[in-house]
Amino acid sequence: MRRLAVVLVLLALLLDGFAPSRPARAGDSVVTRVLALTRGADRPLPTTLWYRSNPTGRHPIILFSHGLGGLPRQFSALAASWADAGYVVAAPAYPKTNARVRVDRRDIPNQPADAAFVIGAVRDLNGAAGDALAGHLDVNRVAAVGFSAGGTTTLGLFGPGHPAYLRAGVSISGRRPPAGFGSPDSSGLSGESKSSSGGFGGPPAALLFLHGDRDRVVPIRAGRDAYALAPSPKQFVTLRGARHGEFLKPGDPRYARVSGQILDFLAANVPVADL
């Protein structure tokens, strides 16, 4: 029985993406694979990638962050559309807020460092001999997109000292980072100096905020508070009649418009070139 239990645990880990990278699966034009990343023993970060099959040229990177109790696969349609447009999309399952664990919202302040780690690991694939993405990543063009708590995580990447290759961010139904919640590279700054600018700083980066005006989970005023603190260039889009994220589901009548707005913003600020 004990041996059977061990086998079942190992099988579960394989299915959940905590084992070594799975072979890529090719669809009509987009490939999906999982990287078994970890930032320390207690911070596994299985990361789903979406990218064009047989990539040519160099592709910008999009880091996507899920919300509380979410998983990357719940946003596969959105991610696949970005990959089809020429981006390489990386979506980690955060260790203490994904759907397979008991969610601990107190861990959200640790997630920007997780996101930065994943971005670094994906950028490293550009020089990984034998990898399908080797030589095909535009490592100096990176965007971050996040939903709900993932939106807060995304905004936390744009603190003082954030790298210049982080060109744009999209917060969907998110809120401002708490005081002292800045870029993982800005730990040398005092909490007071970071909170005075709402955690924002560093090289200029375009920010897009999208929020439903009937959101009861994260009220729109929370999104507007974050927008007010963010530096320019920035844009706030009010989604009339929308609640908390149903517009990100392909079956929703607003999905095409919202997903199009996000892709247009990405294309304008982190353009795909040299393909």
Coordinates of N, CA, C and O in Angstrom, one line a residue, residues 177-238:
P177 N -0.5 47.8 -5.2 CA 0.4 47.0 -4.2 C 0.3 47.7 -2.9 O 0.3 49.0 -2.8
P178 N 0.4 47.0 -1.8 CA 0.4 47.6 -0.5 C 1.7 48.4 -0.3 O 2.7 48.2 -1.0
A179 N 1.8 49.2 0.8 CA 2.9 50.0 1.1 C 4.2 49.1 1.2 O 4.1 48.1 1.9
G180 N 5.3 49.6 0.6 CA 6.5 48.8 0.7 C 6.6 47.6 -0.2 O 7.5 46.9 -0.2
F181 N 5.6 47.5 -1.1 CA 5.5 46.3 -2.0 C 6.0 46.8 -3.3 O 5.3 47.3 -4.2
G182 N 7.3 46.7 -3.5 CA 7.9 47.2 -4.8 C 8.6 46.1 -5.6 O 8.4 44.9 -5.3
S183 N 9.3 46.5 -6.6 CA 10.1 45.6 -7.4 C 11.0 44.7 -6.5 O 11.6 45.2 -5.5
P184 N 11.2 43.4 -6.8 CA 12.1 42.6 -6.1 C 13.5 43.1 -6.1 O 14.4 42.7 -5.3
D185 N 13.9 44.0 -7.1 CA 15.2 44.6 -7.2 C 15.4 45.8 -6.4 O 16.4 46.5 -6.4
S186 N 14.3 46.2 -5.6 CA 14.4 47.5 -5.0 C 14.4 47.4 -3.4 O 14.0 48.2 -2.7
S187 N 14.9 46.2 -3.0 CA 14.9 45.9 -1.5 C 15.7 46.9 -0.7 O 15.6 47.0 0.5
G188 N 16.6 47.6 -1.4 CA 17.5 48.5 -0.7 C 16.8 49.8 -0.3 O 17.3 50.6 0.4
L189 N 15.6 50.1 -0.9 CA 14.9 51.3 -0.6 C 14.0 51.2 0.6 O 13.6 50.1 0.9
S190 N 13.8 52.2 1.3 CA 13.0 52.2 2.5 C 11.5 52.0 2.1 O 11.1 52.4 1.0
G191 N 10.8 51.4 3.1 CA 9.3 51.3 2.8 C 8.7 52.6 2.6 O 7.8 52.8 1.8
E192 N 9.2 53.7 3.3 CA 8.6 55.0 3.1 C 8.8 55.5 1.7 O 7.9 56.1 1.1
S193 N 10.0 55.4 1.2 CA 10.3 55.9 -0.2 C 9.5 55.2 -1.2 O 9.1 55.7 -2.2
K194 N 9.2 53.9 -1.0 CA 8.5 53.1 -2.0 C 7.0 53.4 -1.9 O 6.3 53.6 -2.9
S195 N 6.5 53.5 -0.7 CA 5.0 53.7 -0.5 C 4.6 55.1 -0.9 O 3.5 55.4 -1.3
S196 N 5.6 56.1 -0.9 CA 5.2 57.5 -1.3 C 4.8 57.5 -2.8 O 4.1 58.4 -3.2
S197 N 5.3 56.6 -3.6 CA 4.9 56.5 -5.0 C 4.0 55.3 -5.3 O 3.8 54.9 -6.4
G198 N 3.4 54.8 -4.2 CA 2.6 53.6 -4.4 C 3.3 52.4 -4.8 O 2.7 51.4 -5.3
G199 N 4.6 52.3 -4.6 CA 5.4 51.2 -5.0 C 5.9 51.3 -6.4 O 6.6 50.4 -6.9
F200 N 5.6 52.3 -7.2 CA 6.0 52.4 -8.6 C 7.3 53.2 -8.7 O 7.6 54.0 -7.8
G201 N 8.0 53.0 -9.8 CA 9.2 53.7 -10.0 C 10.0 53.0 -11.1 O 9.5 52.1 -11.8
G202 N 11.3 53.4 -11.3 CA 12.1 52.8 -12.3 C 11.9 53.4 -13.7 O 11.3 54.4 -13.9
P203 N 12.5 52.7 -14.7 CA 12.4 53.2 -16.1 C 10.9 53.3 -16.5 O 10.0 52.6 -16.1
P204 N 10.6 54.2 -17.4 CA 9.3 54.4 -17.9 C 8.7 53.1 -18.5 O 9.4 52.4 -19.2
A205 N 7.5 52.8 -18.2 CA 6.8 51.6 -18.8 C 5.3 51.9 -18.9 O 4.7 52.5 -18.0
A206 N 4.7 51.6 -20.0 CA 3.3 51.8 -20.2 C 2.4 50.9 -19.4 O 2.7 49.7 -19.3
L207 N 1.4 51.4 -18.7 CA 0.5 50.6 -17.9 C -0.9 50.8 -18.4 O -1.4 51.9 -18.6
L208 N -1.6 49.6 -18.5 CA -3.1 49.6 -18.8 C -3.8 49.0 -17.7 O -3.4 47.9 -17.1
F209 N -4.9 49.6 -17.2 CA -5.8 49.1 -16.2 C -7.2 48.9 -16.8 O -7.7 49.8 -17.5
L210 N -7.7 47.7 -16.6 CA -9.0 47.4 -17.0 C -9.8 46.9 -15.8 O -9.4 46.0 -15.1
H211 N -11.1 47.4 -15.7 CA -11.8 47.1 -14.5 C -13.3 47.2 -14.8 O -13.8 48.2 -15.4
G212 N -14.1 46.2 -14.3 CA -15.5 46.3 -14.4 C -16.1 47.2 -13.4 O -15.7 47.2 -12.2
D213 N -17.1 48.0 -13.8 CA -17.7 48.9 -12.8 C -18.7 48.3 -11.9 O -19.3 48.9 -11.0
R214 N -19.0 46.9 -12.1 CA -19.9 46.2 -11.1 C -19.1 45.1 -10.4 O -19.7 44.2 -9.9
D215 N -17.8 45.3 -10.3 CA -16.9 44.3 -9.6 C -17.1 44.4 -8.1 O -16.9 45.4 -7.5
R216 N -17.6 43.3 -7.5 CA -17.8 43.2 -6.1 C -16.7 42.6 -5.3 O -16.6 42.6 -4.1
V217 N -15.8 41.9 -6.1 CA -14.6 41.3 -5.5 C -13.5 42.3 -5.2 O -12.9 42.4 -4.1
V218 N -13.1 43.0 -6.3 CA -12.2 44.1 -6.2 C -12.9 45.3 -6.7 O -13.0 45.5 -8.0
P219 N -13.5 46.1 -5.9 CA -14.3 47.3 -6.4 C -13.4 48.2 -7.3 O -12.2 48.3 -7.2
I220 N -14.1 48.8 -8.3 CA -13.4 49.6 -9.3 C -12.6 50.7 -8.6 O -11.6 51.2 -9.2
R221 N -13.1 51.2 -7.5 CA -12.3 52.3 -6.8 C -10.9 51.8 -6.5 O -10.0 52.7 -6.5
A222 N -10.7 50.5 -6.2 CA -9.4 50.0 -5.9 C -8.5 50.1 -7.1 O -7.3 50.4 -7.0
G223 N -9.1 49.8 -8.3 CA -8.3 49.9 -9.5 C -8.0 51.3 -9.8 O -6.9 51.6 -10.3
R224 N -8.9 52.2 -9.6 CA -8.7 53.6 -9.8 C -7.6 54.2 -8.9 O -6.9 55.1 -9.3
D225 N -7.6 53.7 -7.6 CA -6.6 54.2 -6.7 C -5.2 53.8 -7.2 O -4.3 54.6 -7.1
A226 N -5.1 52.6 -7.7 CA -3.8 52.1 -8.3 C -3.4 53.0 -9.5 O -2.2 53.4 -9.6
Y227 N -4.4 53.2 -10.3 CA -4.1 54.0 -11.5 C -3.7 55.5 -11.1 O -2.7 56.0 -11.8
A228 N -4.3 56.0 -10.1 CA -3.9 57.4 -9.7 C -2.5 57.5 -9.2 O -1.8 58.5 -9.4
L229 N -2.0 56.4 -8.7 CA -0.6 56.4 -8.2 C 0.4 56.1 -9.2 O 1.6 56.4 -9.1
A230 N 0.0 55.4 -10.3 CA 0.9 55.0 -11.3 C 1.5 56.1 -12.2 O 0.7 57.1 -12.4
P231 N 2.7 56.0 -12.6 CA 3.3 57.1 -13.4 C 2.8 56.9 -14.9 O 2.3 55.9 -15.3
S232 N 2.9 58.0 -15.6 CA 2.6 57.9 -17.0 C 3.7 57.3 -17.8 O 4.9 57.3 -17.3
P233 N 3.4 56.7 -19.0 CA 2.2 56.7 -19.7 C 1.2 55.6 -19.1 O 1.7 54.5 -18.6
K234 N 0.0 55.9 -19.0 CA -1.0 54.9 -18.4 C -2.4 55.2 -19.0 O -2.7 56.2 -19.6
Q235 N -3.2 54.2 -18.9 CA -4.6 54.2 -19.4 C -5.5 53.4 -18.5 O -5.1 52.3 -18.1
F236 N -6.7 53.9 -18.3 CA -7.7 53.2 -17.5 C -8.9 53.0 -18.4 O -9.5 53.9 -18.9
V237 N -9.3 51.7 -18.4 CA -10.5 51.4 -19.2 C -11.6 50.8 -18.3 O -11.4 49.8 -17.6
T238 N -12.7 51.5 -18.3 CA -13.9 51.0 -17.5 C -14.7 50.1 -18.3 O -15.1 50.5 -19.4

